[in-house]
Coordinates of C-alpha atoms in Angstrom, one line a residue:
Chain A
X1 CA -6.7 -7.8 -23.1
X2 CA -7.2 -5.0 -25.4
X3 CA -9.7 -2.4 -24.1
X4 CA -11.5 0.1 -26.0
X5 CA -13.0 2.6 -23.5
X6 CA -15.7 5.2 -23.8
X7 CA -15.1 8.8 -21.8
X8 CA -18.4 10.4 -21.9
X9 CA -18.3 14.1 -23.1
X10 CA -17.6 16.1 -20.1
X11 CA -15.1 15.7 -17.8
X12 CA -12.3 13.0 -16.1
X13 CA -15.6 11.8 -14.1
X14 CA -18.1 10.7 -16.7
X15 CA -15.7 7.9 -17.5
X16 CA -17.7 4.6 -15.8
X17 CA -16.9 2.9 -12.6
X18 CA -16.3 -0.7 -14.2
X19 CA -14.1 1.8 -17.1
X20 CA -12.1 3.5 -14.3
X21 CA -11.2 0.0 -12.6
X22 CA -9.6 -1.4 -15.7
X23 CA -7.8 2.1 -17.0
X24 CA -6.3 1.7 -13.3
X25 CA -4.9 -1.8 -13.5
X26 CA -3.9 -1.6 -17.2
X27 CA 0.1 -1.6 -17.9
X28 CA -0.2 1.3 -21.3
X29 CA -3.1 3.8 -21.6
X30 CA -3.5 5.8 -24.7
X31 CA -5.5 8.6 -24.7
X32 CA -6.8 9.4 -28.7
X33 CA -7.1 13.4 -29.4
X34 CA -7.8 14.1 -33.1
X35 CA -11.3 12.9 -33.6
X36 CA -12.7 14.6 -30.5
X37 CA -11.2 16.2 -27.5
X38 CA -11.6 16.4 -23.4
X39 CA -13.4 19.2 -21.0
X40 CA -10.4 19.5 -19.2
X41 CA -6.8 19.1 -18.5
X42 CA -4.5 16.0 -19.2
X43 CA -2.9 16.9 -15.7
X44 CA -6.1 16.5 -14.4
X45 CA -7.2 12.9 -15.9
X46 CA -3.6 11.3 -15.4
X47 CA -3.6 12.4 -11.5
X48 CA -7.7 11.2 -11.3
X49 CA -7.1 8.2 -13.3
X50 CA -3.5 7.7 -11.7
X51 CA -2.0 6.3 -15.0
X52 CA 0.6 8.2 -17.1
X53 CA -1.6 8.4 -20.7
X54 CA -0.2 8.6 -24.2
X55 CA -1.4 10.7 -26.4
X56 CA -2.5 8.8 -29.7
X57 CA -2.9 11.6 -33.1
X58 CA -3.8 10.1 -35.9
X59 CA -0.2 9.0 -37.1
X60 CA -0.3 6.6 -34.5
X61 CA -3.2 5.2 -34.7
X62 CA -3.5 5.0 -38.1
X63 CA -0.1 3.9 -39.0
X64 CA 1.1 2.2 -36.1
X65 CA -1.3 0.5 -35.1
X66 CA 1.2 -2.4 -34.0
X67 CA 2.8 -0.1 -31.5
X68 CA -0.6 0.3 -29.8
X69 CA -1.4 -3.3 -30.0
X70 CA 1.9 -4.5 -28.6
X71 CA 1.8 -7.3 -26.2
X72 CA -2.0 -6.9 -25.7
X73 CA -1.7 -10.8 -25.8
X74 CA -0.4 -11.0 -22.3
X75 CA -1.3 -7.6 -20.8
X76 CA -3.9 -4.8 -20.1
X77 CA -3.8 -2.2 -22.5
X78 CA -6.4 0.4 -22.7
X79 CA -7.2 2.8 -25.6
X80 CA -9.4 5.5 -24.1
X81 CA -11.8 7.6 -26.7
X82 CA -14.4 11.2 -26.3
X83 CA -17.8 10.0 -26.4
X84 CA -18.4 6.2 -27.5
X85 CA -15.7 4.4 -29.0
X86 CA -17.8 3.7 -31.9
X87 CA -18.2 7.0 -32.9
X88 CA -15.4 6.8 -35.7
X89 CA -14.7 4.3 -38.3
X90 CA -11.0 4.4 -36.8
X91 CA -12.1 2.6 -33.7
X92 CA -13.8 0.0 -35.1
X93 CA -10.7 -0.7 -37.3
X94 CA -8.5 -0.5 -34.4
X95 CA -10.6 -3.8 -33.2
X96 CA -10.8 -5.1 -36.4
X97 CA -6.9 -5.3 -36.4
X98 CA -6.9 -6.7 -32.7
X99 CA -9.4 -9.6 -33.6
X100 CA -6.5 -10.3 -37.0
X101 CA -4.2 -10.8 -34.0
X102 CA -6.0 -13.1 -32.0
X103 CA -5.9 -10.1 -29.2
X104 CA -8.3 -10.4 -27.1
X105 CA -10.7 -7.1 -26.9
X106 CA -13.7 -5.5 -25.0
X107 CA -15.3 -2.5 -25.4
X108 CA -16.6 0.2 -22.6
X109 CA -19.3 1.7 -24.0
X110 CA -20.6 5.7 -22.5
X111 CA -22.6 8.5 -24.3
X112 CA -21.6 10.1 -27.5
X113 CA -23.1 13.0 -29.0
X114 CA -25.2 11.0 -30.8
X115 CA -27.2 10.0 -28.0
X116 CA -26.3 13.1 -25.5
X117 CA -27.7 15.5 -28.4
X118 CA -31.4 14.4 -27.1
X119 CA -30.5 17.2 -24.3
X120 CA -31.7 19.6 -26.4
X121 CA -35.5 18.2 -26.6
X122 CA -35.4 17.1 -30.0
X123 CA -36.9 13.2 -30.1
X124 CA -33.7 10.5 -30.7
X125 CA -35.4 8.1 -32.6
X126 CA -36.5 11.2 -34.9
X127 CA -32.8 11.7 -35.9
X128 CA -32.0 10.6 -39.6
X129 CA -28.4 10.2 -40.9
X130 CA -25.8 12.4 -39.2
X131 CA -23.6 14.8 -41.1
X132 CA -20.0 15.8 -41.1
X133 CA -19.6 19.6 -42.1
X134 CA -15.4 20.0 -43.2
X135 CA -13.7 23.4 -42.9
X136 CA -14.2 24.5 -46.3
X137 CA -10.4 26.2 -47.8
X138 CA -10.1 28.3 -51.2
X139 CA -10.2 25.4 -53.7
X140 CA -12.4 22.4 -51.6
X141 CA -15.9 23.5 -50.9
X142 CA -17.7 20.2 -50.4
X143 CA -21.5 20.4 -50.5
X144 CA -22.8 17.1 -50.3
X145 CA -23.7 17.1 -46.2
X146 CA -26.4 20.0 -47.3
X147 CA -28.2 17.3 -49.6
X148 CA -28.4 14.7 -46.3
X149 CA -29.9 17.7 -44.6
X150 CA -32.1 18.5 -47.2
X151 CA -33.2 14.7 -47.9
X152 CA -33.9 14.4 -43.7
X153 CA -35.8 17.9 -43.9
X154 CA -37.9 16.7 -46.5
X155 CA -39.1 13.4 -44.5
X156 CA -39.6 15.4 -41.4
X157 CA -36.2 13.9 -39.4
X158 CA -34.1 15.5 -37.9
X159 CA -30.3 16.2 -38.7
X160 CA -27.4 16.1 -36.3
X161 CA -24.3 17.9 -37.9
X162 CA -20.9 16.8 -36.6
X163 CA -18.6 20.0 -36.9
X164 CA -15.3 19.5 -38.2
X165 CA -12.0 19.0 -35.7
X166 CA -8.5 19.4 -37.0
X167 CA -6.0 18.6 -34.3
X168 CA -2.3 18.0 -35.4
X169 CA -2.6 17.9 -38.8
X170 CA 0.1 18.0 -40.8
X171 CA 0.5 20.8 -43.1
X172 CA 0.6 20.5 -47.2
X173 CA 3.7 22.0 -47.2
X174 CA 5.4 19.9 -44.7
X175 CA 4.1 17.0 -46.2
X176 CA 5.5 17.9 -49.7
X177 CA 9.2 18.7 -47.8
X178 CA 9.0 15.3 -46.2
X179 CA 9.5 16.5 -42.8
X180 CA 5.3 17.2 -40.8
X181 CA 5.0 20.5 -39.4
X182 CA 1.6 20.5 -37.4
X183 CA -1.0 23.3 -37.9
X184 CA -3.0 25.0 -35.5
X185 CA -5.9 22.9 -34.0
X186 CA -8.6 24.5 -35.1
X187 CA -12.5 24.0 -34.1
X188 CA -15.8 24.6 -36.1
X189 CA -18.2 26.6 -34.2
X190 CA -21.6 26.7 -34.8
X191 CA -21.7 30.2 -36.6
X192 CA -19.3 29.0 -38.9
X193 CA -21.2 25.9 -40.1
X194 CA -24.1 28.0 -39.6
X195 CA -22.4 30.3 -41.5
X196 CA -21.1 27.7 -44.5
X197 CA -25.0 26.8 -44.3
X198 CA -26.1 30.1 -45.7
X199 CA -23.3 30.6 -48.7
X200 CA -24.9 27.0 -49.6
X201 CA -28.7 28.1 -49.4
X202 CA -28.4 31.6 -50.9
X203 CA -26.3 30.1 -53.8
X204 CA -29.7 27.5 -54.1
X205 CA -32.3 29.9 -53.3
X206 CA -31.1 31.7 -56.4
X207 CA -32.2 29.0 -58.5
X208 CA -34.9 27.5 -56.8
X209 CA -36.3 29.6 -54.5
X210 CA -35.5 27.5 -51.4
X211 CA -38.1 26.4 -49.2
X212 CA -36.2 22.6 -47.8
X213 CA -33.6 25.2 -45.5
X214 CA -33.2 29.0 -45.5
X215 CA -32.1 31.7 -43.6
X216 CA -34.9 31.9 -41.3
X217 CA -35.2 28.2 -40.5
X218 CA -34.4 27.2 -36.9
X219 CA -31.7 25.4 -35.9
X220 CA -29.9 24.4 -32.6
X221 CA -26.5 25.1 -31.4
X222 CA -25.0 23.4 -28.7
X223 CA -21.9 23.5 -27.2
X224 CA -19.9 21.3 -24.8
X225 CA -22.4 18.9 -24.0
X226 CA -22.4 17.0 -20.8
X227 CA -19.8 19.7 -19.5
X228 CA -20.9 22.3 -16.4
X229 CA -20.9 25.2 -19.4
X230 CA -22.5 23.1 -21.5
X231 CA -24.6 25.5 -23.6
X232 CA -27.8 25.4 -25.9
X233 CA -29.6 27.5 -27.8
X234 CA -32.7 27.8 -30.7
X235 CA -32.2 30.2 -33.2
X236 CA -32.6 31.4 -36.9
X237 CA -29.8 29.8 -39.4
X238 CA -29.0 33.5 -40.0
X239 CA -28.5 34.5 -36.6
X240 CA -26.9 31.5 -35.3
X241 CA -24.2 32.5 -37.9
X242 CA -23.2 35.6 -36.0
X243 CA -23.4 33.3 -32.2
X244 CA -20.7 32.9 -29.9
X245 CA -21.0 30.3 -27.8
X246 CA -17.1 29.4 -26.4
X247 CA -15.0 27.2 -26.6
X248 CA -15.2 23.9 -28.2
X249 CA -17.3 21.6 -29.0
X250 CA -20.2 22.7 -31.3
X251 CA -22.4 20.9 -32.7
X252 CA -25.5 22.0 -34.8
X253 CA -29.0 20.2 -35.5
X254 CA -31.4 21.2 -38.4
X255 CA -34.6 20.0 -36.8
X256 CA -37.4 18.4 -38.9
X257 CA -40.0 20.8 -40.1
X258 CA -43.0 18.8 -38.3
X259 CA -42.1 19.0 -34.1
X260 CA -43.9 17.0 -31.9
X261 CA -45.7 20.0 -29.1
X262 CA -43.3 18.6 -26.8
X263 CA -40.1 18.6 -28.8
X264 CA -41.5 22.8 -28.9
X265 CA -42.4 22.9 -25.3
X266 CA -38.4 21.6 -24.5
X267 CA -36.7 24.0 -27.0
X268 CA -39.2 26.8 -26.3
X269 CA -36.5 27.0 -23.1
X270 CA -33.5 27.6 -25.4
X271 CA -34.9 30.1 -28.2
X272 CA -34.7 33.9 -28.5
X273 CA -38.3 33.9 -30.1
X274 CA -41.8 32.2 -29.9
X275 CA -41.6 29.0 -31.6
X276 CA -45.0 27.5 -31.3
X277 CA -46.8 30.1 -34.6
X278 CA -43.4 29.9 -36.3
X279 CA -43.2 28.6 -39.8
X280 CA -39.4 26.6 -40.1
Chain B
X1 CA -31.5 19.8 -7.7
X2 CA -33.5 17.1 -9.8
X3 CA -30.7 14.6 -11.5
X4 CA -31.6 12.5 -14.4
X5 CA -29.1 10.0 -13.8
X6 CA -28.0 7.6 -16.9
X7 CA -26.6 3.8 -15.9
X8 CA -25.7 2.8 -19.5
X9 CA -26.4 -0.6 -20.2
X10 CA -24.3 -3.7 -18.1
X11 CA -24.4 -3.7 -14.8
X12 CA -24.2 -1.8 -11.9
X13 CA -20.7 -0.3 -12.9
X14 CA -21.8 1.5 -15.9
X15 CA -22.7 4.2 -14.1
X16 CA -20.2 7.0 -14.4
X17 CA -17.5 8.3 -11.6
X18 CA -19.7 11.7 -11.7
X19 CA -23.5 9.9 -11.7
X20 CA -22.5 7.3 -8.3
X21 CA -21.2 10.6 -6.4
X22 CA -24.5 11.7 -6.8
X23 CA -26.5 8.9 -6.2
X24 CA -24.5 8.5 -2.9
X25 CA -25.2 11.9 -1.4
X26 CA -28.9 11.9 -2.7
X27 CA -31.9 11.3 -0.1
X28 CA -34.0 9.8 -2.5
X29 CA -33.2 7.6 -5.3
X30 CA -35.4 6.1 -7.9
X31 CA -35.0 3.7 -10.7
X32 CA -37.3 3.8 -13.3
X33 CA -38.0 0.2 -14.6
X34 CA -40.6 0.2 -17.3
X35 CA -38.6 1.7 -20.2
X36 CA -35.8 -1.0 -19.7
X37 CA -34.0 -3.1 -17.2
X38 CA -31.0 -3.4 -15.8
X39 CA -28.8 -6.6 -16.1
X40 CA -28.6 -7.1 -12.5
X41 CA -30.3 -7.7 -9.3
X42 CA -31.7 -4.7 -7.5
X43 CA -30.2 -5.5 -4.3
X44 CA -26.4 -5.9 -5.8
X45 CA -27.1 -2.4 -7.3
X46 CA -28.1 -1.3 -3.8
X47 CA -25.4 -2.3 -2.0
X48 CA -22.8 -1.0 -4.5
X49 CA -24.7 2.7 -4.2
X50 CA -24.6 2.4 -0.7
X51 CA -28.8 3.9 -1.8
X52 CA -32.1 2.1 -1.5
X53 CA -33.6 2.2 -4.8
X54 CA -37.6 3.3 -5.3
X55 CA -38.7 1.5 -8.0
X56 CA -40.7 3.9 -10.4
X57 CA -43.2 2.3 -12.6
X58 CA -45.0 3.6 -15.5
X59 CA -48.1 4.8 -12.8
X60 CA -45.3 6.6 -10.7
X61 CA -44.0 8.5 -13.4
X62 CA -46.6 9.4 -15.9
X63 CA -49.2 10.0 -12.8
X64 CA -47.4 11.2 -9.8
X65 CA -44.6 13.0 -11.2
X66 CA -45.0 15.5 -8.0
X67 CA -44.0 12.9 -5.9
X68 CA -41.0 12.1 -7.7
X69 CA -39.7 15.8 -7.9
X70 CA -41.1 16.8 -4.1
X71 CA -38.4 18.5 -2.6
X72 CA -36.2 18.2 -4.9
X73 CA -35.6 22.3 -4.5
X74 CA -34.3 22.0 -1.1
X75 CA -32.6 18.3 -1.2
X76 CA -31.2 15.7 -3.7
X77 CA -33.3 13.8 -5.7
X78 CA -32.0 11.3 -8.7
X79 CA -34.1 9.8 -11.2
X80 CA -32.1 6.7 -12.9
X81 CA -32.2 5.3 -16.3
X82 CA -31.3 2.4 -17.4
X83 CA -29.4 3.5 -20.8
X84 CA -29.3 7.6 -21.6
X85 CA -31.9 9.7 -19.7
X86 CA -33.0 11.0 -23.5
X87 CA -33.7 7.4 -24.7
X88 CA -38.0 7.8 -24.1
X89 CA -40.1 10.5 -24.2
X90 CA -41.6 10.0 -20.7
X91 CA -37.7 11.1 -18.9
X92 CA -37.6 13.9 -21.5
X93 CA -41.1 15.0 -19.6
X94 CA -39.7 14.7 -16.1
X95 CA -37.1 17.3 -17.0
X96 CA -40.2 19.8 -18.4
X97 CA -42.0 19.0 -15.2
X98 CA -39.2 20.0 -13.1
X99 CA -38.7 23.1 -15.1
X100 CA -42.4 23.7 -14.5
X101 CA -42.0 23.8 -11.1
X102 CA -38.5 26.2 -10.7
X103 CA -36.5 23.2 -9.7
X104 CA -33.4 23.1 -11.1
X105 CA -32.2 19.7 -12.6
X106 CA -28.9 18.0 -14.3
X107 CA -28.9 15.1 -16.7
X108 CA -26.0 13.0 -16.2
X109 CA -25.9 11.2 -19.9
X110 CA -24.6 7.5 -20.5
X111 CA -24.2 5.1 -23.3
X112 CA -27.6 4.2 -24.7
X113 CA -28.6 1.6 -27.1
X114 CA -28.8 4.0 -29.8
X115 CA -24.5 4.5 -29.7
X116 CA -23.8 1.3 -28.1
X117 CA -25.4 -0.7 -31.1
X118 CA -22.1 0.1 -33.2
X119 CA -20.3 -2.8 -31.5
X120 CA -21.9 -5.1 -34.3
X121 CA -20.0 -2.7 -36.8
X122 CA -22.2 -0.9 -38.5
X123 CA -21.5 2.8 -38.8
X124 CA -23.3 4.9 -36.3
X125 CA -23.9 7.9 -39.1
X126 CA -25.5 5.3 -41.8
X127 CA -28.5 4.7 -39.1
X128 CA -31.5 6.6 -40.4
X129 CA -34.7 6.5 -38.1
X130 CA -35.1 4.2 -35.1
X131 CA -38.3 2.4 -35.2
X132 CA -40.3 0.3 -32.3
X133 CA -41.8 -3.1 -32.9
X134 CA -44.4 -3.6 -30.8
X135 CA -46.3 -6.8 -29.7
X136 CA -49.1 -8.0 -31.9
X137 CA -51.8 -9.4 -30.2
X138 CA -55.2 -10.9 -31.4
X139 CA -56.6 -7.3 -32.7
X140 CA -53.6 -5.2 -33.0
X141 CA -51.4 -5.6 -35.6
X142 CA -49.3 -2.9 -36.7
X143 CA -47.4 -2.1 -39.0
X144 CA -45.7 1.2 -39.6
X145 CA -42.3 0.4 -38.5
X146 CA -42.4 -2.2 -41.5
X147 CA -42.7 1.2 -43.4
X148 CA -39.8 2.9 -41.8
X149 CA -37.6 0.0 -42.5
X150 CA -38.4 -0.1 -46.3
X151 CA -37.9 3.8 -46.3
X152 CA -34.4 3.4 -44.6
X153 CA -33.4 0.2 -46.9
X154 CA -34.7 2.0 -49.9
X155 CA -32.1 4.8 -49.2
X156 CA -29.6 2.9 -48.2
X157 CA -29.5 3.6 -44.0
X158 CA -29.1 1.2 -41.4
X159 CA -32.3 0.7 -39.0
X160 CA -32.2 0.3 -35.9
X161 CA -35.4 -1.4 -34.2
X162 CA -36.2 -1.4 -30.6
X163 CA -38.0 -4.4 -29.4
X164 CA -41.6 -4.2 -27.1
X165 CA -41.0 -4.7 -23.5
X166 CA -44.2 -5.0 -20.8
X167 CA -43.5 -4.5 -16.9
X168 CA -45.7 -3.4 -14.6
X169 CA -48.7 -3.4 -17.8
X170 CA -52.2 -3.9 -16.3
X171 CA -54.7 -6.2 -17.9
X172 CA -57.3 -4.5 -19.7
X173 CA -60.0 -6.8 -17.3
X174 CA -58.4 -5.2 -14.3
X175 CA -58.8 -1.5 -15.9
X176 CA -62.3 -2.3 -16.5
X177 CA -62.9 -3.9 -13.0
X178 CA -61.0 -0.3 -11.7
X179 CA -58.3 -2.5 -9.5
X180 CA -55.2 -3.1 -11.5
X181 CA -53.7 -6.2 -12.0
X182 CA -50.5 -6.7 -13.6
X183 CA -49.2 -9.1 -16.4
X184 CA -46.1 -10.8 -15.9
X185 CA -43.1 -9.0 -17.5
X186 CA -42.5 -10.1 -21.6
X187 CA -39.2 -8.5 -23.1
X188 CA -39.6 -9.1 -27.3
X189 CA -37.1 -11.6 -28.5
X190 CA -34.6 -11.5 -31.8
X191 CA -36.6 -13.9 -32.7
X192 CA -39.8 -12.9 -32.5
X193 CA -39.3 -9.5 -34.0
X194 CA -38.2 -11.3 -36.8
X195 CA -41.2 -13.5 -37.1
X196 CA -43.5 -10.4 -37.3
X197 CA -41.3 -9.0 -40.1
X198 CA -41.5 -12.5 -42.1
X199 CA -45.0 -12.5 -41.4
X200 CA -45.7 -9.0 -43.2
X201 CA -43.1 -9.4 -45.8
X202 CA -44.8 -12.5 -46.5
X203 CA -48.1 -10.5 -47.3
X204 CA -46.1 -8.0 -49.5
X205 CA -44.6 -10.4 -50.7
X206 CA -47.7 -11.9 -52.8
X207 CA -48.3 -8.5 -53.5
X208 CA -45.2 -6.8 -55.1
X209 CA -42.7 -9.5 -55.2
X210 CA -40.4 -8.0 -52.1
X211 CA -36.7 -6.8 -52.9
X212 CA -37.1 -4.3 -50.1
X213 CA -36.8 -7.0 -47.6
X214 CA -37.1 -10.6 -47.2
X215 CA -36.7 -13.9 -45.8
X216 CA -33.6 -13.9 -47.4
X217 CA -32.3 -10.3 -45.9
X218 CA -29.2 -10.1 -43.9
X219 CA -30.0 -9.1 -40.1
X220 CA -28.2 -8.3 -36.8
X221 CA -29.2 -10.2 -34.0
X222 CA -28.3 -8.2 -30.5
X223 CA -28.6 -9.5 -26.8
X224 CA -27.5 -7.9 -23.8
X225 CA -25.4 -5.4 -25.6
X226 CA -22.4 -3.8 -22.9
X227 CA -23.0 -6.8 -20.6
X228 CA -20.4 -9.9 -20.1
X229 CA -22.8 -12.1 -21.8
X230 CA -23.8 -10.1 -24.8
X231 CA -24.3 -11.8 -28.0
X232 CA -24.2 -10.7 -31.7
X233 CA -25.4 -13.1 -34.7
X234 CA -25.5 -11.9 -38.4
X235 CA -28.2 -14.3 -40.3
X236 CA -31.0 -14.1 -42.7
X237 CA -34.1 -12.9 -41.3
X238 CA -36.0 -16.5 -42.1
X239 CA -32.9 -17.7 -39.2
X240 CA -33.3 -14.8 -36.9
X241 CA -36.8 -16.4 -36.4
X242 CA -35.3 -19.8 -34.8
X243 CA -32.5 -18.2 -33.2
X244 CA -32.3 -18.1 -29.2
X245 CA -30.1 -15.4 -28.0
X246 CA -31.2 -15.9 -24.1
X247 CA -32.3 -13.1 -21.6
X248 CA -33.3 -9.5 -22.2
X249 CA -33.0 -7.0 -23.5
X250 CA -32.6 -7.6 -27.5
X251 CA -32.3 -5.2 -30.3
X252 CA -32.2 -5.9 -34.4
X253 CA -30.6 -4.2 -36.7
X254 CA -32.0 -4.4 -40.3
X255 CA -28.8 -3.1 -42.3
X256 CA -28.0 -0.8 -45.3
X257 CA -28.3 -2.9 -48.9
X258 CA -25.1 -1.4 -49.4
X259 CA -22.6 -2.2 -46.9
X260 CA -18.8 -0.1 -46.5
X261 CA -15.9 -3.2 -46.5
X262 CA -15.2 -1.8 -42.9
X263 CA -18.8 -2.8 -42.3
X264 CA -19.0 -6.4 -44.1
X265 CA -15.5 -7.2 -42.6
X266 CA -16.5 -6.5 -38.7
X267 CA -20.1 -8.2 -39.1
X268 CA -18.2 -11.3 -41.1
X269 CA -17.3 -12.6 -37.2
X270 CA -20.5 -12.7 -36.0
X271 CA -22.4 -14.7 -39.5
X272 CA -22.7 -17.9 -40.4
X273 CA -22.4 -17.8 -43.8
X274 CA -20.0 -15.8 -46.2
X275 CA -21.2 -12.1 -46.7
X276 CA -19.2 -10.4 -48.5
X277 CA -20.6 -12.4 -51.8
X278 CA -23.9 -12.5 -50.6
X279 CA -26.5 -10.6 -52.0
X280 CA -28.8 -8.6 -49.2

């Protein structure tokens, strides 16, 4: 059997019982690290989960996806993701590739960020379409996540922004010689999506006098949700742009301009400033 | 400390490594049992906590929330969920309470419906706002969710809608006769969720010729979703409404118009027809 296992968001322990079980009866565990990333050690999950686990970058799992499938047929093979393992399109092809093979599968399901991000106060069901904000470089400046914002904003949902990740990629330059060289991995924090926000709105406000999203509209930051340090906090776009809040990972919400008094009440707790007479 | 305790949404071993430590050293332990249920018997869950569970009705929660949280400064008290502590506004309300009343709290999150539902493979991000179908009766018949689902369809978002469940709901006789009495439990079937759509698009229909959504529509059937028996069908909505998916709790997806190959490729397994030259 093929198993595609949720982690939770925090530590080694929010994995679930009936998860722990099989990861400790399974003959090859792979652990994936490029579209999210653990609270803790690798150390510390092999010796809790007392399996050896392979690390899966996205090489592996998108190009040898055989490897990882391997004898699946007639023994236990777990594939162990951050958060829910349908959080990324990868994972669902990963068991779309299993089911061409006649391997067997199941899936372990435990929070994602999608779900965990109620923490904060904000209603769930309130949520419209989640973003992805990418590291912007000299020459790719994509904009298009700020229209989803702006289309929830102006039906009063909410937006949950998904900060961008880059673990082991390969750099241009390797790619060009033929031979990957890794960069860096690097982590969006919330002041820099906050941050990409503003270069977006002030370009708009220019034109069009922005009222959908500008400098003084609240937003939430959270970091490391579901871990002991997790961290939360309600302030202006332009002031969340000069917040540290740690290590990773961030993720920022644009709340809808209508708030329920309880939604208020809850992120009243987090916010540097009185938010029940303020105009988002 | 107060813990808001997520159990995900199988059985007694979706709970995670962290949530049963807790449970096991807390002196009391509720389960709250009006929101959703659990797909097992209280007493197995019992006996694998090693806890006596205090069942904690709608009354309980919304009236005597100073029971619930009594002592909970000095000992352990945990509050269970079936699903993530964040999925209803009522657990979200416990936490405010407890903050209220200086006593510190934890949420230990889990997998909720609102992740899990990407097993039917749809993508999480394309879901715009979750909506409730409620039971009709004689006099009440609403229909603003049917809104909700137009508004996602029309740009091109998955919807998500949760179906009515009644535990523990007195009869309006016994609230007039100031003794309650209790109906017996109803959990809202696939099927008759998508009865009551038919039912108004059938209206529209007449109306303004429905390309929104109709009998026609493509729609994801969902039973017992993370459980051993959990079931997903892919049919037209005028089939939803004969289809018998067996015990609670169900869940139906109304999908995008506009479907990724990824998407039309997973959902293929569970249809009965051929989708990906079928028009939605």
């Amino acid at each position: 059997m093929f198993y595609l296992i949720g982690l939770g968001l925090g530590d080694h322990k929010d994995i679930t019982v009936k998860g722990l079980e099989i990861v400790k009866r399974c003959s090859r565990v792979y652990l994936e690290m490029y579209t999210s990333i653990l609270g803790c050690h690798k150390e510390e999950v092999e010796a809790f989960y007392g399996r050896p686990l392979l690390l899966a970058d996205r090489e592996l799992v998108e190009e040898k996806t055989d490897e990882i499938l391997a004898g699946a047929n007639e023994e236990d093979v777990a594939f162990l993701v951050v958060g829910d393992p349908f959080g990324a399109t990868t994972h669902t092809d990963l068991a779309l590739r299993a089911r061409e093979k006649k391997i067997p599968y199941k899936v372990i399901h435990n929070a994602s960020i999608l779900n965990a991000v109620g923490c904060c106060g904000l209603q769930l069901y309130k949520f419209g379409e989640t973003v992805s904000i990418p590291y912007w470089d000299e020459t790719w400046k994509p904009e298009s996540f700020y229209e989803k914002i702006k289309f929830n904003r102006l039906h009063n949902m909410h937006t949950l922004c998904l900060l961008d990740i880059k673990v082991r990629e390969p750099t241009v330059e390797s790619l060009m010689r033929g031979r990957r060289q890794y960069m860096l991995p690097r982590f969006m924090t919330v002041a820099e999506a906050a941050q990409q926000l503003l270069n977006i709105v002030d370009k708009k406000d220019a034109l069009e006098h922005n009222t959908v999203l500008n400098d003084l509209s609240m937003c939430v930051g959270l970091a490391r949700v579901g871990s002991e340090t997790q961290r939360i906090v309600v302030k202006t776009l332009h002031d969340m742009a000069s917040t540290d809040l740690g290590g990773p990972l961030h993720s920022l919400v644009i709340p809808a301009k209508e708030l329920h008094p309880l939604e208020i009440e809850y992120l009243q707790h987090y916010a540097t400033f009185r938010l029940d007479s303020y105009n988002y």
